Amino acid sequence: RKWGTTMEAKALQPTVIEKRKKWALPHSYTLIFIIIIAVALLTWIIPSGQFDRKEVTVDGSPRTVIVPGTFHTISKVGENGDLRQGLSGILSAPMAGVINAADVVAFVLIVGGAFGIILQTGAIDRGLIALARRMKNKGILVIPISMIIFSLGGSTFGMSEETIPLYAIFISLMFVLKFDSITAILILFLGTQIGYVGSTLNPFSVLIAQGVSGVEGNPQLWLRFIEWIVFTGVSIAFTMWYANRVRKDPGKSVVYKNDKENRERFIKADSGKNIAFSGRDKLILSGFVVALGLIVWGILSKGWYMTEIGAVFVGLGLYSGLVAKMNQKELAENFVKGCGEFVYAAVIIGLSRGILVLAENGMIIDTILNSLANMMEGLPKFAFTTIMLIAHNVITFFVPSSSGEAALTMPVMAPLAELVGINREAAVTAYQFGNGLTNLISPTGGVLLAGLAIARISFGQWIKLIMKLFPILWVIS
């Protein structure tokens, strides 16, 4: 038939709607399981090998380090059993990882339970709203002040897991200041991790690396302090730029959709109406401040770690519940509810540790290190330190622990540096840059995944944001 009019023809034609699927990283659990499979395959491809090891004392603490020049390959099937990680190894890796990281997993759950009680009192909500009203348009100042503190903690005494209890607080604070949840991750995780990149006195990073390398004292402390200022300054500027951008236009947040639900989780529906900041609230928040002060004192003077910090938070949770006049049933139920909120974070830490367990069982980590060292041998000075930085970027993926990587790599890397006429301090610097930067983007880092899990942020969303900063930091390195 003939069409009557052009408009009629267009109206009768079928409408075709094209849906373009945006590429996105899989769920964090799925991503980790994919990496577990990939590492298992590598244990079939990469030859197994091992360095001899010996016990040394670094800063009064015993450490197991490798002996340079002792690398030897090991048969995949022999006295050590079958080192090739097959289906059984893949399926058992999550369980083995959780067991291996039991201390961190338990810490996250216990702290989560304590926070369940504290948050249920509503004191933090009302306190944060009162703080936001008092600060008015100066809320942006929270970012530089907090990041300087956390970066100093990372640079001096190795602050890292200790920030996990603070994520819920800072996410709530960012919401009342009109920012988004990922800004809290930038403040806490980027803040402490950039302190590791610019380590000055960190006993778990630069000091142990220098001790293992045979560097006496801290001869380049002045340079490391300059590094800390530069890296911290760049990170603060980036975080403030992003946070200000989100406050002006919330739609530009990389977690805009997530935060619609997140606000309900972290800020109670009635907190905007019930804003009376009572004397009871002040008692609870005063207890929280005292607890944080006690933790800092314990870490610096008594060497406290997760067990002691967890005990303080359990005490704080009980104190908050009693001040809020909760009965024993309410205390128990809120504790369990808090644990439930942190289960996602606790499990993901264990799963990520399963990657390291597989690589260790397949005995391929030493082989990778030896291959990287051989590749760098004989390089000219101008290329050596950059290639060494890349080598540490690779090693950190398998060994995210700063102290673990120092003990593994520095006995090999420091002598290699001297062979091309570079001092051992430069090898230490390449290590601290490589380890600190890779942990910003690595899915094998437990603290990062724990923070993202608490905020219900996917690893893909984090990568989308941090990859705007990472290349800048790497070039500076």
mmCIF file of N, CA and C in Angstrom, residues 273-373:
data_model
loop_
_atom_site.group_PDB
_atom_site.id
_atom_site.type_symbol
_atom_site.label_atom_id
_atom_site.label_comp_id
_atom_site.label_asym_id
_atom_site.label_seq_id
_atom_site.Cartn_x
_atom_site.Cartn_y
_atom_site.Cartn_z
ATOM 1 N N LYS A 273 15.441 14.540 61.686
ATOM 2 C CA LYS A 273 14.404 15.173 62.499
ATOM 3 C C LYS A 273 14.829 15.243 63.963
ATOM 4 N N ASN A 274 15.351 14.095 64.445
ATOM 5 C CA ASN A 274 15.721 14.019 65.851
ATOM 6 C C ASN A 274 17.171 14.474 66.010
ATOM 7 N N ILE A 275 17.394 15.773 65.972
ATOM 8 C CA ILE A 275 18.761 16.301 65.940
ATOM 9 C C ILE A 275 19.240 16.787 67.300
ATOM 10 N N ALA A 276 18.411 16.584 68.330
ATOM 11 C CA ALA A 276 18.832 17.018 69.659
ATOM 12 C C ALA A 276 20.045 16.204 70.096
ATOM 13 N N PHE A 277 21.165 16.900 70.289
ATOM 14 C CA PHE A 277 22.403 16.234 70.686
ATOM 15 C C PHE A 277 22.434 16.196 72.210
ATOM 16 N N SER A 278 22.017 15.065 72.781
ATOM 17 C CA SER A 278 21.781 14.957 74.218
ATOM 18 C C SER A 278 23.074 14.722 74.999
ATOM 19 N N GLY A 279 22.940 14.821 76.319
ATOM 20 C CA GLY A 279 24.070 14.539 77.193
ATOM 21 C C GLY A 279 24.515 13.090 77.084
ATOM 22 N N ARG A 280 23.548 12.201 76.849
ATOM 23 C CA ARG A 280 23.873 10.781 76.676
ATOM 24 C C ARG A 280 24.708 10.577 75.415
ATOM 25 N N ASP A 281 24.353 11.290 74.354
ATOM 26 C CA ASP A 281 25.134 11.212 73.115
ATOM 27 C C ASP A 281 26.572 11.672 73.351
ATOM 28 N N LYS A 282 26.707 12.751 74.125
ATOM 29 C CA LYS A 282 28.038 13.278 74.408
ATOM 30 C C LYS A 282 28.875 12.275 75.193
ATOM 31 N N LEU A 283 28.232 11.544 76.114
ATOM 32 C CA LEU A 283 28.944 10.522 76.880
ATOM 33 C C LEU A 283 29.450 9.407 75.966
ATOM 34 N N ILE A 284 28.590 8.997 75.019
ATOM 35 C CA ILE A 284 28.969 7.919 74.105
ATOM 36 C C ILE A 284 30.125 8.350 73.204
ATOM 37 N N LEU A 285 30.019 9.556 72.626
ATOM 38 C CA LEU A 285 31.076 10.040 71.736
ATOM 39 C C LEU A 285 32.366 10.342 72.498
ATOM 40 N N SER A 286 32.233 10.779 73.747
ATOM 41 C CA SER A 286 33.425 10.989 74.566
ATOM 42 C C SER A 286 34.135 9.660 74.806
ATOM 43 N N GLY A 287 33.351 8.620 75.032
ATOM 44 C CA GLY A 287 33.929 7.283 75.190
ATOM 45 C C GLY A 287 34.639 6.836 73.929
ATOM 46 N N PHE A 288 34.058 7.189 72.773
ATOM 47 C CA PHE A 288 34.672 6.825 71.493
ATOM 48 C C PHE A 288 36.024 7.527 71.328
ATOM 49 N N VAL A 289 36.073 8.806 71.665
ATOM 50 C CA VAL A 289 37.326 9.566 71.552
ATOM 51 C C VAL A 289 38.381 9.005 72.504
ATOM 52 N N VAL A 290 37.970 8.683 73.726
ATOM 53 C CA VAL A 290 38.903 8.105 74.701
ATOM 54 C C VAL A 290 39.436 6.765 74.195
ATOM 55 N N ALA A 291 38.544 5.961 73.613
ATOM 56 C CA ALA A 291 38.957 4.657 73.086
ATOM 57 C C ALA A 291 39.992 4.812 71.968
ATOM 58 N N LEU A 292 39.769 5.782 71.064
ATOM 59 C CA LEU A 292 40.739 6.017 69.987
ATOM 60 C C LEU A 292 42.078 6.470 70.551
ATOM 61 N N GLY A 293 42.038 7.337 71.565
ATOM 62 C CA GLY A 293 43.277 7.781 72.207
ATOM 63 C C GLY A 293 44.014 6.624 72.857
ATOM 64 N N LEU A 294 43.263 5.731 73.500
ATOM 65 C CA LEU A 294 43.859 4.555 74.135
ATOM 66 C C LEU A 294 44.509 3.645 73.098
ATOM 67 N N ILE A 295 43.862 3.497 71.946
ATOM 68 C CA ILE A 295 44.399 2.656 70.869
ATOM 69 C C ILE A 295 45.705 3.239 70.331
ATOM 70 N N VAL A 296 45.730 4.554 70.081
ATOM 71 C CA VAL A 296 46.953 5.194 69.578
ATOM 72 C C VAL A 296 48.087 5.022 70.586
ATOM 73 N N TRP A 297 47.791 5.224 71.870
ATOM 74 C CA TRP A 297 48.797 5.041 72.914
ATOM 75 C C TRP A 297 49.301 3.597 72.929
ATOM 76 N N GLY A 298 48.384 2.644 72.843
ATOM 77 C CA GLY A 298 48.770 1.237 72.869
ATOM 78 C C GLY A 298 49.624 0.828 71.688
ATOM 79 N N ILE A 299 49.290 1.356 70.499
ATOM 80 C CA ILE A 299 50.062 1.024 69.291
ATOM 81 C C ILE A 299 51.480 1.579 69.383
ATOM 82 N N LEU A 300 51.588 2.841 69.827
ATOM 83 C CA LEU A 300 52.885 3.510 69.835
ATOM 84 C C LEU A 300 53.788 3.048 70.975
ATOM 85 N N SER A 301 53.211 2.814 72.153
ATOM 86 C CA SER A 301 54.061 2.517 73.313
ATOM 87 C C SER A 301 54.071 1.053 73.730
ATOM 88 N N LYS A 302 53.012 0.308 73.381
ATOM 89 C CA LYS A 302 52.926 -1.082 73.837
ATOM 90 C C LYS A 302 52.932 -2.095 72.695
ATOM 91 N N GLY A 303 52.972 -1.595 71.453
ATOM 92 C CA GLY A 303 52.999 -2.523 70.326
ATOM 93 C C GLY A 303 51.702 -3.281 70.124
ATOM 94 N N TRP A 304 50.579 -2.657 70.485
ATOM 95 C CA TRP A 304 49.286 -3.314 70.313
ATOM 96 C C TRP A 304 49.021 -3.606 68.851
ATOM 97 N N TYR A 305 48.248 -4.692 68.642
ATOM 98 C CA TYR A 305 47.809 -5.009 67.283
ATOM 99 C C TYR A 305 46.328 -5.366 67.346
ATOM 100 N N MET A 306 45.874 -6.231 66.482
ATOM 101 C CA MET A 306 44.436 -6.415 66.315
ATOM 102 C C MET A 306 43.732 -6.981 67.551
ATOM 103 N N THR A 307 44.368 -7.885 68.280
ATOM 104 C CA THR A 307 43.708 -8.467 69.460
ATOM 105 C C THR A 307 43.399 -7.396 70.487
ATOM 106 N N GLU A 308 44.385 -6.569 70.788
ATOM 107 C CA GLU A 308 44.192 -5.517 71.788
ATOM 108 C C GLU A 308 43.223 -4.439 71.300
ATOM 109 N N ILE A 309 43.332 -4.078 70.021
ATOM 110 C CA ILE A 309 42.431 -3.057 69.467
ATOM 111 C C ILE A 309 40.997 -3.580 69.469
ATOM 112 N N GLY A 310 40.832 -4.848 69.104
ATOM 113 C CA GLY A 310 39.502 -5.465 69.129
ATOM 114 C C GLY A 310 38.915 -5.454 70.521
ATOM 115 N N ALA A 311 39.743 -5.713 71.538
ATOM 116 C CA ALA A 311 39.269 -5.712 72.927
ATOM 117 C C ALA A 311 38.761 -4.329 73.327
ATOM 118 N N VAL A 312 39.482 -3.289 72.898
ATOM 119 C CA VAL A 312 39.053 -1.918 73.218
ATOM 120 C C VAL A 312 37.687 -1.629 72.601
ATOM 121 N N PHE A 313 37.477 -2.074 71.352
ATOM 122 C CA PHE A 313 36.195 -1.811 70.703
ATOM 123 C C PHE A 313 35.056 -2.614 71.315
ATOM 124 N N VAL A 314 35.345 -3.826 71.785
ATOM 125 C CA VAL A 314 34.313 -4.590 72.495
ATOM 126 C C VAL A 314 33.899 -3.834 73.757
ATOM 127 N N GLY A 315 34.884 -3.333 74.497
ATOM 128 C CA GLY A 315 34.582 -2.548 75.691
ATOM 129 C C GLY A 315 33.789 -1.294 75.361
ATOM 130 N N LEU A 316 34.169 -0.636 74.249
ATOM 131 C CA LEU A 316 33.461 0.576 73.825
ATOM 132 C C LEU A 316 32.020 0.263 73.455
ATOM 133 N N GLY A 317 31.807 -0.870 72.775
ATOM 134 C CA GLY A 317 30.456 -1.267 72.397
ATOM 135 C C GLY A 317 29.581 -1.513 73.617
ATOM 136 N N LEU A 318 30.128 -2.220 74.611
ATOM 137 C CA LEU A 318 29.369 -2.498 75.837
ATOM 138 C C LEU A 318 29.075 -1.199 76.588
ATOM 139 N N TYR A 319 30.063 -0.335 76.664
ATOM 140 C CA TYR A 319 29.881 0.959 77.339
ATOM 141 C C TYR A 319 28.778 1.769 76.663
ATOM 142 N N SER A 320 28.808 1.827 75.327
ATOM 143 C CA SER A 320 27.807 2.606 74.588
ATOM 144 C C SER A 320 26.410 2.042 74.799
ATOM 145 N N GLY A 321 26.310 0.712 74.787
ATOM 146 C CA GLY A 321 25.005 0.080 74.988
ATOM 147 C C GLY A 321 24.450 0.351 76.371
ATOM 148 N N LEU A 322 25.300 0.325 77.382
ATOM 149 C CA LEU A 322 24.848 0.573 78.754
ATOM 150 C C LEU A 322 24.418 2.023 78.928
ATOM 151 N N VAL A 323 25.188 2.958 78.351
ATOM 152 C CA VAL A 323 24.817 4.382 78.439
ATOM 153 C C VAL A 323 23.476 4.621 77.746
ATOM 154 N N ALA A 324 23.248 3.900 76.624
ATOM 155 C CA ALA A 324 21.983 4.042 75.881
ATOM 156 C C ALA A 324 20.851 3.235 76.519
ATOM 157 N N LYS A 325 21.130 2.581 77.657
ATOM 158 C CA LYS A 325 20.145 1.807 78.417
ATOM 159 C C LYS A 325 19.568 0.634 77.616
ATOM 160 N N MET A 326 20.443 -0.048 76.850
ATOM 161 C CA MET A 326 20.025 -1.277 76.161
ATOM 162 C C MET A 326 20.029 -2.426 77.163
ATOM 163 N N ASN A 327 19.055 -3.336 77.026
ATOM 164 C CA ASN A 327 19.077 -4.534 77.858
ATOM 165 C C ASN A 327 19.982 -5.583 77.223
ATOM 166 N N GLN A 328 20.180 -6.705 77.895
ATOM 167 C CA GLN A 328 21.119 -7.722 77.401
ATOM 168 C C GLN A 328 20.704 -8.291 76.046
ATOM 169 N N LYS A 329 19.393 -8.396 75.817
ATOM 170 C CA LYS A 329 18.922 -8.926 74.538
ATOM 171 C C LYS A 329 19.232 -7.947 73.407
ATOM 172 N N GLU A 330 18.994 -6.662 73.636
ATOM 173 C CA GLU A 330 19.272 -5.644 72.618
ATOM 174 C C GLU A 330 20.773 -5.569 72.311
ATOM 175 N N LEU A 331 21.594 -5.674 73.369
ATOM 176 C CA LEU A 331 23.039 -5.671 73.170
ATOM 177 C C LEU A 331 23.466 -6.806 72.250
ATOM 178 N N ALA A 332 22.964 -8.011 72.553
ATOM 179 C CA ALA A 332 23.348 -9.197 71.777
ATOM 180 C C ALA A 332 22.856 -9.095 70.338
ATOM 181 N N GLU A 333 21.603 -8.683 70.156
ATOM 182 C CA GLU A 333 21.034 -8.600 68.810
ATOM 183 C C GLU A 333 21.741 -7.542 67.967
ATOM 184 N N ASN A 334 22.058 -6.407 68.560
ATOM 185 C CA ASN A 334 22.753 -5.348 67.813
ATOM 186 C C ASN A 334 24.188 -5.760 67.483
ATOM 187 N N PHE A 335 24.806 -6.537 68.385
ATOM 188 C CA PHE A 335 26.151 -7.047 68.111
ATOM 189 C C PHE A 335 26.122 -7.978 66.903
ATOM 190 N N VAL A 336 25.150 -8.885 66.891
ATOM 191 C CA VAL A 336 25.024 -9.822 65.774
ATOM 192 C C VAL A 336 24.715 -9.078 64.471
ATOM 193 N N LYS A 337 23.858 -8.077 64.558
ATOM 194 C CA LYS A 337 23.515 -7.280 63.374
ATOM 195 C C LYS A 337 24.753 -6.569 62.838
ATOM 196 N N GLY A 338 25.576 -6.037 63.747
ATOM 197 C CA GLY A 338 26.806 -5.372 63.327
ATOM 198 C C GLY A 338 27.774 -6.336 62.667
ATOM 199 N N CYS A 339 27.889 -7.545 63.221
ATOM 200 C CA CYS A 339 28.736 -8.568 62.599
ATOM 201 C C CYS A 339 28.263 -8.853 61.178
ATOM 202 N N GLY A 340 26.937 -8.921 61.023
ATOM 203 C CA GLY A 340 26.369 -9.205 59.704
ATOM 204 C C GLY A 340 26.737 -8.149 58.676
ATOM 205 N N GLU A 341 26.780 -6.883 59.120
ATOM 206 C CA GLU A 341 27.132 -5.801 58.202
ATOM 207 C C GLU A 341 28.584 -5.904 57.728
ATOM 208 N N PHE A 342 29.437 -6.528 58.543
ATOM 209 C CA PHE A 342 30.858 -6.603 58.226
ATOM 210 C C PHE A 342 31.283 -7.969 57.677
ATOM 211 N N VAL A 343 30.333 -8.904 57.555
ATOM 212 C CA VAL A 343 30.679 -10.239 57.054
ATOM 213 C C VAL A 343 31.248 -10.167 55.645
ATOM 214 N N TYR A 344 30.633 -9.359 54.804
ATOM 215 C CA TYR A 344 31.095 -9.208 53.416
ATOM 216 C C TYR A 344 32.570 -8.820 53.391
ATOM 217 N N ALA A 345 32.932 -7.864 54.256
ATOM 218 C CA ALA A 345 34.321 -7.397 54.305
ATOM 219 C C ALA A 345 35.249 -8.472 54.856
ATOM 220 N N ALA A 346 34.806 -9.178 55.899
ATOM 221 C CA ALA A 346 35.650 -10.197 56.517
ATOM 222 C C ALA A 346 35.944 -11.338 55.552
ATOM 223 N N VAL A 347 34.920 -11.802 54.845
ATOM 224 C CA VAL A 347 35.097 -12.922 53.927
ATOM 225 C C VAL A 347 36.002 -12.544 52.760
ATOM 226 N N ILE A 348 35.866 -11.332 52.263
ATOM 227 C CA ILE A 348 36.654 -10.933 51.101
ATOM 228 C C ILE A 348 38.147 -10.857 51.439
ATOM 229 N N ILE A 349 38.473 -10.547 52.695
ATOM 230 C CA ILE A 349 39.868 -10.553 53.128
ATOM 231 C C ILE A 349 40.423 -11.973 53.056
ATOM 232 N N GLY A 350 39.645 -12.935 53.545
ATOM 233 C CA GLY A 350 40.073 -14.325 53.490
ATOM 234 C C GLY A 350 40.212 -14.833 52.072
ATOM 235 N N LEU A 351 39.265 -14.479 51.220
ATOM 236 C CA LEU A 351 39.322 -14.929 49.818
ATOM 237 C C LEU A 351 40.567 -14.390 49.119
ATOM 238 N N SER A 352 40.881 -13.114 49.351
ATOM 239 C CA SER A 352 42.056 -12.532 48.699
ATOM 240 C C SER A 352 43.337 -13.192 49.196
ATOM 241 N N ARG A 353 43.375 -13.615 50.465
ATOM 242 C CA ARG A 353 44.550 -14.311 50.981
ATOM 243 C C ARG A 353 44.724 -15.676 50.315
ATOM 244 N N GLY A 354 43.621 -16.245 49.822
ATOM 245 C CA GLY A 354 43.701 -17.536 49.129
ATOM 246 C C GLY A 354 44.582 -17.482 47.889
ATOM 247 N N ILE A 355 44.689 -16.304 47.265
ATOM 248 C CA ILE A 355 45.557 -16.141 46.087
ATOM 249 C C ILE A 355 47.013 -16.377 46.479
ATOM 250 N N LEU A 356 47.426 -15.766 47.589
ATOM 251 C CA LEU A 356 48.793 -15.939 48.074
ATOM 252 C C LEU A 356 49.053 -17.389 48.472
ATOM 253 N N VAL A 357 48.069 -18.019 49.105
ATOM 254 C CA VAL A 357 48.219 -19.421 49.517
ATOM 255 C C VAL A 357 48.495 -20.320 48.310
ATOM 256 N N LEU A 358 47.753 -20.104 47.221
ATOM 257 C CA LEU A 358 47.959 -20.910 46.005
ATOM 258 C C LEU A 358 49.360 -20.705 45.430
ATOM 259 N N ALA A 359 49.791 -19.438 45.355
ATOM 260 C CA ALA A 359 51.122 -19.146 44.809
ATOM 261 C C ALA A 359 52.211 -19.768 45.667
ATOM 262 N N GLU A 360 52.024 -19.751 46.988
ATOM 263 C CA GLU A 360 53.008 -20.363 47.890
ATOM 264 C C GLU A 360 53.015 -21.873 47.748
ATOM 265 N N ASN A 361 51.830 -22.474 47.661
ATOM 266 C CA ASN A 361 51.754 -23.927 47.507
ATOM 267 C C ASN A 361 52.368 -24.395 46.193
ATOM 268 N N GLY A 362 52.237 -23.568 45.161
ATOM 269 C CA GLY A 362 52.830 -23.905 43.872
ATOM 270 C C GLY A 362 54.296 -23.529 43.776
ATOM 271 N N MET A 363 54.819 -22.823 44.807
ATOM 272 C CA MET A 363 56.229 -22.418 44.915
ATOM 273 C C MET A 363 56.699 -21.673 43.662
ATOM 274 N N ILE A 364 55.916 -20.655 43.252
ATOM 275 C CA ILE A 364 56.278 -19.883 42.056
ATOM 276 C C ILE A 364 56.719 -18.461 42.393
ATOM 277 N N ILE A 365 56.538 -18.011 43.646
ATOM 278 C CA ILE A 365 56.875 -16.633 43.999
ATOM 279 C C ILE A 365 58.380 -16.400 43.899
ATOM 280 N N ASP A 366 59.177 -17.319 44.431
ATOM 281 C CA ASP A 366 60.632 -17.172 44.351
ATOM 282 C C ASP A 366 61.115 -17.213 42.899
ATOM 283 N N THR A 367 60.452 -18.019 42.084
ATOM 284 C CA THR A 367 60.818 -18.102 40.664
ATOM 285 C C THR A 367 60.591 -16.769 39.967
ATOM 286 N N ILE A 368 59.453 -16.148 40.246
ATOM 287 C CA ILE A 368 59.142 -14.844 39.654
ATOM 288 C C ILE A 368 60.180 -13.812 40.098
ATOM 289 N N LEU A 369 60.517 -13.816 41.393
ATOM 290 C CA LEU A 369 61.513 -12.882 41.912
ATOM 291 C C LEU A 369 62.863 -13.096 41.232
ATOM 292 N N ASN A 370 63.280 -14.345 41.127
ATOM 293 C CA ASN A 370 64.575 -14.653 40.510
ATOM 294 C C ASN A 370 64.607 -14.221 39.044
ATOM 295 N N SER A 371 63.504 -14.429 38.340
ATOM 296 C CA SER A 371 63.435 -14.045 36.921
ATOM 297 C C SER A 371 63.527 -12.532 36.758
ATOM 298 N N LEU A 372 62.825 -11.799 37.617
ATOM 299 C CA LEU A 372 62.871 -10.339 37.561
ATOM 300 C C LEU A 372 64.276 -9.826 37.884
ATOM 301 N N ALA A 373 64.933 -10.460 38.867
ATOM 302 C CA ALA A 373 66.285 -10.050 39.225
ATOM 303 C C ALA A 373 67.253 -10.303 38.073
#
